[in-house]
PDB file of C-alpha atoms in Angstrom:
ATOM      1  CA  UNK F 860      58.933 109.783  56.596  1.00 52.00           C
ATOM      2  CA  UNK F 861      62.378 110.640  58.074  1.00 63.00           C
ATOM      3  CA  UNK F 862      63.732 112.681  55.213  1.00 62.00           C
ATOM      4  CA  UNK F 863      62.155 115.931  56.546  1.00 72.00           C
ATOM      5  CA  UNK F 864      64.207 115.476  59.864  1.00 77.00           C
ATOM      6  CA  UNK F 865      67.530 115.655  58.020  1.00 86.00           C
ATOM      7  CA  UNK F 866      69.658 118.729  58.287  1.00 87.00           C
ATOM      8  CA  UNK F 867      71.780 120.300  55.350  1.00 92.00           C
ATOM      9  CA  UNK F 868      74.730 118.038  55.800  1.00 93.00           C
ATOM     10  CA  UNK F 869      72.502 114.889  55.984  1.00 94.00           C
ATOM     11  CA  UNK F 870      70.794 115.973  52.747  1.00 94.00           C
ATOM     12  CA  UNK F 871      74.248 116.330  51.100  1.00 96.00           C
ATOM     13  CA  UNK F 872      74.931 112.668  52.331  1.00 97.00           C
ATOM     14  CA  UNK F 873      71.722 111.479  50.973  1.00 96.00           C
ATOM     15  CA  UNK F 874      72.486 113.046  47.540  1.00 97.00           C
ATOM     16  CA  UNK F 875      75.924 111.478  47.517  1.00 98.00           C
ATOM     17  CA  UNK F 876      74.201 108.089  48.453  1.00 98.00           C
ATOM     18  CA  UNK F 877      71.700 108.387  45.682  1.00 98.00           C
ATOM     19  CA  UNK F 878      74.563 109.102  43.197  1.00 97.00           C
ATOM     20  CA  UNK F 879      76.542 106.040  44.483  1.00 98.00           C
ATOM     21  CA  UNK F 880      73.434 103.756  43.951  1.00 98.00           C
ATOM     22  CA  UNK F 881      72.926 105.263  40.473  1.00 97.00           C
ATOM     23  CA  UNK F 882      76.461 104.855  39.340  1.00 96.00           C
ATOM     24  CA  UNK F 883      76.595 101.324  40.741  1.00 97.00           C
ATOM     25  CA  UNK F 884      73.228 100.497  39.188  1.00 97.00           C
ATOM     26  CA  UNK F 885      72.123  99.214  42.650  1.00 97.00           C
ATOM     27  CA  UNK F 886      68.517 100.472  42.144  1.00 96.00           C
ATOM     28  CA  UNK F 887      66.621 102.716  44.523  1.00 95.00           C
ATOM     29  CA  UNK F 888      68.719 103.806  47.464  1.00 96.00           C
ATOM     30  CA  UNK F 889      66.792 102.398  50.532  1.00 95.00           C
ATOM     31  CA  UNK F 890      68.139 104.407  53.500  1.00 95.00           C
ATOM     32  CA  UNK F 891      65.270 105.831  55.545  1.00 93.00           C
ATOM     33  CA  UNK F 892      67.412 108.387  57.439  1.00 94.00           C
ATOM     34  CA  UNK F 893      70.978 109.680  57.539  1.00 95.00           C
ATOM     35  CA  UNK F 894      72.169 111.047  60.704  1.00 95.00           C
ATOM     36  CA  UNK F 895      75.495 113.018  61.012  1.00 96.00           C
ATOM     37  CA  UNK F 896      76.661 113.699  64.559  1.00 92.00           C
ATOM     38  CA  UNK F 897      79.340 113.518  67.127  1.00 91.00           C
ATOM     39  CA  UNK F 898      79.305 109.705  67.674  1.00 91.00           C
ATOM     40  CA  UNK F 899      82.505 108.786  69.650  1.00 92.00           C
ATOM     41  CA  UNK F 900      82.611 104.929  69.214  1.00 91.00           C
ATOM     42  CA  UNK F 901      82.355 104.506  65.506  1.00 93.00           C
ATOM     43  CA  UNK F 902      82.975 106.427  62.363  1.00 95.00           C
ATOM     44  CA  UNK F 903      79.892 105.102  60.753  1.00 96.00           C
ATOM     45  CA  UNK F 904      77.071 102.746  61.548  1.00 96.00           C
ATOM     46  CA  UNK F 905      74.468 101.072  59.250  1.00 96.00           C
ATOM     47  CA  UNK F 906      71.429  99.461  60.763  1.00 94.00           C
ATOM     48  CA  UNK F 907      68.134  97.910  59.716  1.00 91.00           C
ATOM     49  CA  UNK F 908      65.199  98.118  62.153  1.00 87.00           C
ATOM     50  CA  UNK F 909      63.014  96.031  59.832  1.00 82.00           C
ATOM     51  CA  UNK F 910      62.786  95.105  56.212  1.00 79.00           C
ATOM     52  CA  UNK F 911      61.624  98.574  55.258  1.00 84.00           C
ATOM     53  CA  UNK F 912      63.569 100.859  57.581  1.00 90.00           C
ATOM     54  CA  UNK F 913      67.376 101.465  57.663  1.00 94.00           C
ATOM     55  CA  UNK F 914      69.583 104.204  59.174  1.00 95.00           C
ATOM     56  CA  UNK F 915      73.044 105.247  58.445  1.00 96.00           C
ATOM     57  CA  UNK F 916      74.859 107.284  61.206  1.00 96.00           C
ATOM     58  CA  UNK F 917      78.137 109.033  60.270  1.00 96.00           C
ATOM     59  CA  UNK F 918      80.382 110.571  62.955  1.00 94.00           C
ATOM     60  CA  UNK F 919      81.970 114.005  62.666  1.00 91.00           C
ATOM     61  CA  UNK F 920      83.885 113.406  65.897  1.00 92.00           C
ATOM     62  CA  UNK F 921      87.579 113.934  65.067  1.00 90.00           C
ATOM     63  CA  UNK F 922      88.647 111.341  67.772  1.00 90.00           C
ATOM     64  CA  UNK F 923      87.428 108.496  65.621  1.00 92.00           C
ATOM     65  CA  UNK F 924      89.320 109.470  62.662  1.00 90.00           C
ATOM     66  CA  UNK F 925      93.033 109.299  61.986  1.00 85.00           C
ATOM     67  CA  UNK F 926      95.047 112.342  63.069  1.00 85.00           C
ATOM     68  CA  UNK F 927      95.557 113.327  59.479  1.00 85.00           C
ATOM     69  CA  UNK F 928      91.958 112.885  58.429  1.00 86.00           C
ATOM     70  CA  UNK F 929      90.518 114.877  55.597  1.00 88.00           C
ATOM     71  CA  UNK F 930      86.891 115.630  54.609  1.00 91.00           C
ATOM     72  CA  UNK F 931      87.357 112.836  52.035  1.00 93.00           C
ATOM     73  CA  UNK F 932      87.723 110.385  54.978  1.00 93.00           C
ATOM     74  CA  UNK F 933      84.150 111.285  55.936  1.00 94.00           C
ATOM     75  CA  UNK F 934      82.878 110.335  52.431  1.00 96.00           C
ATOM     76  CA  UNK F 935      84.870 107.134  52.410  1.00 97.00           C
ATOM     77  CA  UNK F 936      82.938 106.390  55.663  1.00 96.00           C
ATOM     78  CA  UNK F 937      79.628 106.930  53.917  1.00 98.00           C
ATOM     79  CA  UNK F 938      80.722 104.644  50.995  1.00 98.00           C
ATOM     80  CA  UNK F 939      81.627 101.966  53.517  1.00 98.00           C
ATOM     81  CA  UNK F 940      78.184 102.030  55.260  1.00 98.00           C
ATOM     82  CA  UNK F 941      76.477 102.049  51.928  1.00 98.00           C
ATOM     83  CA  UNK F 942      77.950  98.767  50.993  1.00 98.00           C
ATOM     84  CA  UNK F 943      76.495  97.386  54.230  1.00 97.00           C
ATOM     85  CA  UNK F 944      73.139  98.712  53.315  1.00 97.00           C
ATOM     86  CA  UNK F 945      73.256  97.462  49.760  1.00 97.00           C
ATOM     87  CA  UNK F 946      74.185  93.923  50.991  1.00 97.00           C
ATOM     88  CA  UNK F 947      71.549  93.895  53.620  1.00 95.00           C
ATOM     89  CA  UNK F 948      68.799  94.664  51.046  1.00 94.00           C
ATOM     90  CA  UNK F 949      70.084  92.326  48.309  1.00 95.00           C
ATOM     91  CA  UNK F 950      69.890  88.788  49.738  1.00 92.00           C
ATOM     92  CA  UNK F 951      73.141  88.613  51.637  1.00 95.00           C
ATOM     93  CA  UNK F 952      73.110  87.016  55.078  1.00 94.00           C
ATOM     94  CA  UNK F 953      73.219  89.330  57.978  1.00 92.00           C
ATOM     95  CA  UNK F 954      76.656  88.044  58.728  1.00 94.00           C
ATOM     96  CA  UNK F 955      77.837  88.881  55.240  1.00 96.00           C
ATOM     97  CA  UNK F 956      75.950  92.192  55.014  1.00 95.00           C
ATOM     98  CA  UNK F 957      77.325  93.591  58.229  1.00 95.00           C
ATOM     99  CA  UNK F 958      80.814  91.952  57.991  1.00 96.00           C
ATOM    100  CA  UNK F 959      83.789  92.807  56.064  1.00 97.00           C
ATOM    101  CA  UNK F 960      84.409  89.596  54.272  1.00 97.00           C
ATOM    102  CA  UNK F 961      85.151  88.659  50.716  1.00 97.00           C
ATOM    103  CA  UNK F 962      81.774  89.956  49.218  1.00 97.00           C
ATOM    104  CA  UNK F 963      82.187  93.211  50.970  1.00 98.00           C
ATOM    105  CA  UNK F 964      85.715  93.633  49.697  1.00 98.00           C
ATOM    106  CA  UNK F 965      84.541  92.668  46.125  1.00 98.00           C
ATOM    107  CA  UNK F 966      81.882  95.456  46.248  1.00 98.00           C
ATOM    108  CA  UNK F 967      84.470  97.970  47.383  1.00 98.00           C
ATOM    109  CA  UNK F 968      86.691  97.044  44.512  1.00 98.00           C
ATOM    110  CA  UNK F 969      83.752  97.259  42.062  1.00 98.00           C
ATOM    111  CA  UNK F 970      83.123 100.932  43.427  1.00 98.00           C
ATOM    112  CA  UNK F 971      86.739 101.665  42.566  1.00 98.00           C
ATOM    113  CA  UNK F 972      86.328 100.266  39.070  1.00 97.00           C
ATOM    114  CA  UNK F 973      82.984 101.963  38.323  1.00 97.00           C
ATOM    115  CA  UNK F 974      84.509 105.301  39.487  1.00 97.00           C
ATOM    116  CA  UNK F 975      87.567 104.959  37.445  1.00 97.00           C
ATOM    117  CA  UNK F 976      89.754 104.981  40.693  1.00 97.00           C
ATOM    118  CA  UNK F 977      88.220 108.164  42.050  1.00 97.00           C
ATOM    119  CA  UNK F 978      87.222 106.057  45.215  1.00 97.00           C
ATOM    120  CA  UNK F 979      89.935 103.565  46.266  1.00 97.00           C
ATOM    121  CA  UNK F 980      88.645 100.250  47.644  1.00 97.00           C
ATOM    122  CA  UNK F 981      91.527 100.046  50.257  1.00 96.00           C
ATOM    123  CA  UNK F 982      90.322 103.376  51.773  1.00 95.00           C
ATOM    124  CA  UNK F 983      86.615 102.140  51.736  1.00 97.00           C
ATOM    125  CA  UNK F 984      87.736  99.164  53.709  1.00 95.00           C
ATOM    126  CA  UNK F 985      89.214 101.205  56.560  1.00 87.00           C
TER     127      UNK F 985
END
């Protein structure tokens, strides 16, 4: 329903997310809509509005990134939010799914392992 509202960058993010879910063998990527914009409070934000609808918002606002940020920091932010989405749809409590506890850290480490170190868990956690 929302896919036709996405711009070119948001479609690139969707493609990246589909690849991550495929590499991780997490099943079908459930995000209803990706939004990339000038959010000034957070780098990224994942939310569920109900059991079938989820949104991921990623900021392009330089003020929310470190001074030496690169394009790769943007993609790390996407990975971070995808872990929240995966956990929310796979039986984790709301506190676990949207927190940054032990399970979240384990999934970040698993991404690093499955991508042969291409994506570092310590940067996913930032």
